[in-house]
Short mmCIF file of C-alpha atoms in Angstrom, two decimals:
data_model
loop_
_atom_site.label_atom_id
_atom_site.label_comp_id
_atom_site.label_asym_id
_atom_site.label_seq_id
_atom_site.Cartn_x
_atom_site.Cartn_y
_atom_site.Cartn_z
CA THR D 1 21.66 86.75 154.57
CA SER D 2 18.56 88.19 156.03
CA THR D 3 17.78 88.06 159.73
CA ARG D 4 14.88 86.00 159.34
CA PRO D 5 16.49 82.65 158.46
CA CYS D 6 19.03 83.53 161.26
CA CYS D 7 16.30 83.70 163.99
CA THR D 8 14.43 80.60 162.76
CA LEU D 9 17.41 78.45 162.65
CA ALA D 10 18.47 79.54 166.29
CA GLY D 11 15.60 77.87 167.58
CA THR D 12 16.25 74.56 166.05
CA SER D 13 19.00 72.13 166.41
CA ALA D 14 19.61 71.92 162.75
CA ASP D 15 23.16 71.59 161.74
CA VAL D 16 24.22 74.84 159.53
CA LEU D 17 26.63 75.58 156.96
CA ILE D 18 27.61 79.51 156.58
CA VAL D 19 29.36 80.45 153.41
CA GLY D 20 30.76 84.01 152.90
CA GLU D 21 33.89 85.86 152.18
CA THR D 22 36.84 86.06 154.62
CA GLY D 23 35.60 88.60 157.32
CA THR D 24 32.14 88.57 156.53
CA GLY D 25 31.30 87.52 160.26
CA LYS D 26 30.95 83.66 159.78
CA GLU D 27 32.03 83.04 163.52
CA LEU D 28 29.88 85.97 164.86
CA VAL D 29 26.87 84.42 163.11
CA ALA D 30 27.71 81.01 164.58
CA ARG D 31 27.94 82.54 168.08
CA CYS D 32 24.73 84.34 167.64
CA LEU D 33 22.99 80.86 166.67
CA HIS D 34 24.58 79.46 169.68
CA ASP D 35 23.55 82.32 172.01
CA GLN D 36 20.07 82.29 170.85
CA SER D 37 19.63 78.66 170.98
CA ALA D 38 18.38 76.20 173.79
CA ARG D 39 22.30 75.41 174.07
CA ARG D 40 23.22 78.67 175.17
CA ASP D 41 24.38 77.65 178.69
CA ARG D 42 26.72 74.84 177.39
CA HIS D 43 30.13 75.16 175.55
CA PHE D 44 30.45 76.92 172.16
CA VAL D 45 33.75 75.33 170.53
CA ALA D 46 35.49 76.75 167.47
CA ILE D 47 38.12 74.80 165.48
CA ASN D 48 39.85 76.35 162.51
CA CYS D 49 40.35 73.32 160.29
CA GLY D 50 42.85 75.29 158.01
CA GLY D 51 45.04 75.83 161.07
CA LEU D 52 45.98 72.28 162.15
CA PRO D 53 48.40 69.86 160.70
CA GLU D 54 46.69 66.79 158.95
CA ALA D 55 48.61 64.36 161.45
CA LEU D 56 47.04 66.01 164.44
CA PHE D 57 43.51 66.72 162.98
CA GLU D 58 41.98 63.49 164.09
CA SER D 59 43.09 63.63 167.66
CA GLU D 60 42.02 67.30 167.95
CA LEU D 61 38.57 66.82 166.68
CA PHE D 62 38.11 63.05 168.30
CA GLY D 63 40.27 62.81 171.11
CA HIS D 64 42.67 59.91 172.12
CA GLU D 65 43.26 57.27 174.53
CA PRO D 66 46.78 56.62 176.24
CA GLY D 67 49.19 54.97 173.86
CA SER D 68 46.97 55.38 170.87
CA PHE D 69 50.27 57.09 169.02
CA THR D 70 53.82 57.74 170.01
CA SER D 71 53.37 60.87 172.05
CA ALA D 72 49.91 60.00 173.44
CA ALA D 73 50.79 59.70 177.18
CA LYS D 74 47.39 60.33 178.53
CA ARG D 75 43.63 60.45 177.56
CA ARG D 76 42.73 63.60 175.58
CA ILE D 77 39.18 64.81 175.34
CA GLY D 78 38.65 66.07 171.49
CA LYS D 79 36.74 69.02 170.11
CA ILE D 80 33.58 66.99 169.61
CA GLU D 81 33.23 65.70 172.89
CA HIS D 82 34.29 69.00 174.73
CA ALA D 83 31.18 70.48 172.72
CA ASN D 84 28.80 67.87 173.99
CA GLY D 85 25.36 69.46 174.86
CA GLY D 86 26.73 72.63 173.13
CA THR D 87 27.73 74.11 169.69
CA LEU D 88 31.01 73.17 167.47
CA LEU D 89 31.93 75.36 164.65
CA LEU D 90 34.15 73.67 161.90
CA ASP D 91 35.55 77.07 160.27
CA GLU D 92 37.28 76.63 156.87
CA ILE D 93 35.78 73.37 156.52
CA GLU D 94 36.78 73.18 153.02
CA THR D 95 40.29 72.25 154.07
CA MET D 96 39.59 69.60 156.21
CA PRO D 97 41.21 66.28 154.90
CA ILE D 98 39.30 63.93 152.65
CA ALA D 99 39.62 61.04 155.14
CA LEU D 100 38.26 63.14 157.78
CA GLN D 101 35.45 64.19 155.95
CA ILE D 102 34.18 60.49 155.83
CA LYS D 103 34.46 60.20 159.35
CA LEU D 104 32.71 63.56 160.26
CA LEU D 105 29.90 62.35 157.67
CA ARG D 106 29.42 59.29 159.90
CA VAL D 107 29.17 61.30 162.96
CA LEU D 108 26.80 63.77 161.66
CA GLN D 109 24.50 60.75 160.61
CA GLU D 110 24.77 58.50 163.66
CA ARG D 111 25.64 61.27 166.58
CA ARG D 112 28.54 58.92 167.99
CA ILE D 113 32.29 59.17 168.16
CA GLU D 114 35.27 57.10 169.07
CA ARG D 115 38.28 58.49 170.40
CA LEU D 116 41.62 57.31 168.71
CA GLY D 117 42.72 54.09 170.24
CA SER D 118 39.28 53.03 171.70
CA ASN D 119 36.48 50.67 170.39
CA GLU D 120 33.89 52.46 172.70
CA GLU D 121 31.41 54.48 170.96
CA LEU D 122 30.35 57.50 172.79
CA PRO D 123 27.16 59.13 172.29
CA ILE D 124 27.07 62.74 171.46
CA ASN D 125 24.65 65.77 171.34
CA VAL D 126 26.13 68.37 169.45
CA ARG D 127 25.01 71.07 167.17
CA PHE D 128 27.58 71.42 164.16
CA ILE D 129 27.90 74.62 162.54
CA ALA D 130 30.30 74.53 159.32
CA ALA D 131 31.72 77.81 157.79
CA SER D 132 33.53 78.15 154.32
CA LYS D 133 34.52 80.87 152.46
CA SER D 134 34.71 78.65 149.21
CA ASP D 135 31.98 77.18 147.20
CA LEU D 136 31.57 73.82 148.40
CA ARG D 137 29.33 72.94 145.46
CA GLU D 138 32.03 73.46 143.15
CA GLN D 139 34.44 71.79 144.99
CA ALA D 140 32.50 68.90 145.44
CA ALA D 141 31.98 68.92 141.44
CA LYS D 142 35.94 68.90 141.25
CA ASN D 143 36.19 65.98 143.81
CA GLU D 144 38.04 68.51 146.16
CA PHE D 145 35.39 68.03 148.75
CA ARG D 146 33.28 64.94 149.31
CA SER D 147 29.72 65.68 147.79
CA ASP D 148 27.90 63.51 150.32
CA LEU D 149 29.28 65.76 153.15
CA TYR D 150 28.39 68.81 151.04
CA TYR D 151 24.54 67.57 150.61
CA ARG D 152 24.47 66.50 154.42
CA LEU D 153 25.61 69.98 155.38
CA ASN D 154 23.33 71.91 152.83
CA ILE D 155 19.99 71.14 154.39
CA ALA D 156 20.31 74.71 156.27
CA THR D 157 22.63 77.28 154.65
CA LEU D 158 23.38 80.74 155.35
CA THR D 159 25.26 82.89 152.74
CA LEU D 160 26.72 86.31 154.06
CA PRO D 161 27.30 88.60 151.41
CA PRO D 162 29.94 90.96 151.78
CA LEU D 163 29.60 94.48 153.50
CA ARG D 164 29.72 96.21 150.07
CA GLU D 165 26.55 94.30 149.20
CA ARG D 166 24.61 95.22 152.37
CA ARG D 167 25.68 99.07 153.13
CA GLU D 168 22.46 99.08 155.24
CA ASP D 169 24.22 97.11 157.80
CA ILE D 170 27.39 99.23 158.17
CA PRO D 171 26.02 101.92 160.74
CA LEU D 172 24.64 99.22 162.82
CA LEU D 173 27.62 97.04 162.79
CA PHE D 174 29.97 99.91 163.53
CA GLN D 175 27.85 101.04 166.43
CA HIS D 176 27.79 97.58 167.68
CA PHE D 177 31.57 97.20 167.86
CA VAL D 178 31.76 100.84 169.02
CA VAL D 179 29.90 99.70 172.11
CA GLN D 180 32.29 96.62 172.47
CA ALA D 181 35.54 98.52 172.27
CA CYS D 182 34.11 101.18 174.99
CA ALA D 183 33.56 98.38 177.36
CA ARG D 184 36.84 96.82 176.54
CA TYR D 185 38.99 100.02 176.61
CA GLU D 186 37.01 101.52 179.47
CA ARG D 187 36.51 104.60 177.12
CA ALA D 188 33.17 106.99 176.68
CA ALA D 189 32.07 106.85 172.92
CA PRO D 190 32.77 109.72 170.62
CA GLU D 191 29.68 110.85 168.78
CA LEU D 192 28.93 109.14 165.28
CA THR D 193 28.86 112.66 163.32
CA PRO D 194 26.88 112.74 160.03
CA GLU D 195 30.27 113.25 158.28
CA LYS D 196 31.81 110.21 159.71
CA LEU D 197 28.63 108.11 158.83
CA ARG D 198 29.27 109.13 155.24
CA GLU D 199 32.72 108.28 155.38
CA LEU D 200 31.64 104.76 156.61
CA MET D 201 29.19 104.45 154.12
CA ALA D 202 31.43 105.27 151.21
CA HIS D 203 34.23 102.81 151.97
CA ASP D 204 34.15 99.38 150.47
CA TRP D 205 35.38 97.26 153.46
CA PRO D 206 37.35 94.85 151.59
CA GLY D 207 37.94 93.23 154.89
CA ASN D 208 34.57 92.98 155.84
CA VAL D 209 33.40 92.71 159.31
CA ARG D 210 36.66 92.22 160.76
CA GLU D 211 37.73 95.34 159.15
CA ILE D 212 34.86 97.38 160.40
CA ARG D 213 35.56 95.96 163.97
CA ASN D 214 39.32 97.45 163.69
CA ALA D 215 37.72 100.58 162.77
CA ALA D 216 35.46 101.03 165.56
CA ASP D 217 38.47 100.30 167.77
CA ARG D 218 40.35 102.93 166.27
CA PHE D 219 37.48 105.27 166.30
CA VAL D 220 37.08 104.75 170.05
CA LEU D 221 40.81 105.13 170.82
CA ALA D 222 40.91 108.40 168.69
CA LEU D 223 43.47 106.50 166.13
CA ASP D 224 40.92 106.49 163.43
CA ASP D 225 42.75 106.39 160.08
CA LEU D 226 39.96 105.18 157.70
CA ASP D 227 40.40 108.30 155.81
CA PRO D 228 44.10 109.19 156.31
CA GLN D 229 43.48 112.53 155.07
CA ALA D 230 40.74 113.59 157.67
CA ALA D 231 41.89 115.51 160.71
CA LEU D 232 40.14 113.99 163.78
CA GLN D 233 37.72 116.66 165.23
CA ALA D 234 36.79 116.91 169.07
CA VAL D 235 33.41 115.60 169.44
CA PRO D 236 30.83 115.44 172.80
CA ALA D 237 31.42 112.07 174.09
CA LEU D 238 28.40 109.87 174.86
CA ASN D 239 28.00 107.61 177.91
CA LEU D 240 27.99 103.79 177.30
CA ALA D 241 24.27 103.54 178.50
CA ARG D 242 23.41 106.24 175.78
CA GLN D 243 25.37 104.51 173.15
CA MET D 244 23.55 101.12 173.71
CA ASP D 245 20.25 102.95 173.62
CA LEU D 246 21.22 104.30 170.17
CA VAL D 247 22.44 100.73 169.17
CA GLU D 248 18.82 99.33 170.09
CA LYS D 249 16.91 102.17 168.58
CA THR D 250 18.80 101.66 165.36
CA LEU D 251 18.17 97.84 165.49
CA ILE D 252 14.35 98.48 166.09
CA GLU D 253 14.14 101.05 163.23
CA GLN D 254 16.05 98.77 160.89
CA ALA D 255 13.71 95.51 161.68
CA LEU D 256 10.58 97.73 161.16
CA ARG D 257 12.22 99.30 157.95
CA ARG D 258 12.65 95.52 156.54
CA CYS D 259 9.09 94.62 157.73
CA GLN D 260 7.44 97.66 156.29
CA GLY D 261 6.07 98.62 160.11
CA LYS D 262 4.44 95.08 160.59
CA VAL D 263 4.84 94.33 164.26
CA PRO D 264 4.39 90.55 164.29
CA ALA D 265 7.05 90.27 161.81
CA ALA D 266 9.41 92.89 163.46
CA MET D 267 8.82 90.83 166.64
CA GLU D 268 10.14 87.83 165.18
CA LEU D 269 13.18 89.43 163.66
CA LEU D 270 14.09 90.80 166.88
CA GLY D 271 13.13 88.05 169.05
CA THR D 272 11.22 90.33 171.30
CA PRO D 273 7.81 90.00 172.87
CA ARG D 274 4.83 92.24 171.88
CA LYS D 275 4.69 94.23 175.14
CA THR D 276 8.42 94.63 175.20
CA LEU D 277 8.74 95.96 171.76
CA TYR D 278 5.89 98.39 172.54
CA ASP D 279 7.63 99.55 175.43
CA LYS D 280 10.84 100.39 173.51
CA LEU D 281 8.76 101.99 170.78
CA ASN D 282 7.47 104.43 173.42
CA ARG D 283 10.84 104.81 175.08
CA HIS D 284 12.80 105.78 171.88
CA GLY D 285 9.84 107.66 170.52
CA ILE D 286 9.40 105.41 167.24
CA VAL D 287 6.36 105.84 165.43
CA LEU D 288 5.04 102.88 163.39
CA ASP D 289 3.34 104.88 160.64
CA ASP D 290 6.53 106.09 159.73
CA PHE D 291 7.64 102.64 158.61
CA ARG D 292 4.06 101.83 156.77
#
């Protein structure tokens, strides 16, 4: 998907459906939508619909009151209620039991829930983001997913192509994860050499974003085995601040390239005020005419 619809949707309260292969970064995009929204200071709650036994699913989602079933000794707050005011990600929604899909549709329409064992309806203010690795339209046509829920979720859809179809994002994603790995492991970042960049661009990345994140970890820890035949070379270390500058410069250049050097469009893509953007252009020595 392009950055523009992401930026547009982040500023709204619209529920969103994110579709993409395993590892394409669906949760990363969902967190980005949350972090750039007015809900950023409230909870971001994620639930993997494929990782829950059907018997526990309803309680996990809606919560329960004491005595609502045999092992319910005390009240439990469900994921929807916990996310109140914030965002709830329903990952692998294609695996949600049909009976629960009916209840979820009602919640999306009425914005109210009932805990199991309770007759009290609770108003909720939650942004729902659903993620799927399957074609829900196709599943709905086969009656494997409720068509009414699909059409309700399909109002705002982001489709994430696999990395092999968006190779221009590979250097940026790799640098982003290198910065994270440096902070996590308290290591200086190795230099991303032209040889390494060519190696990254030539790889097909069947594991998508998840695989490139792991590759960045190995790169920082000097355990890089993307090309098992390549011997590691000693390269000069860059400090973390310098590496973050490189990522920022790459982001700005990528936005300008997509917008053909048009500043207003680049401001929208980056979510950056005009003065801030011009300050960064000067600091990084970026010339607008190079992108026009």
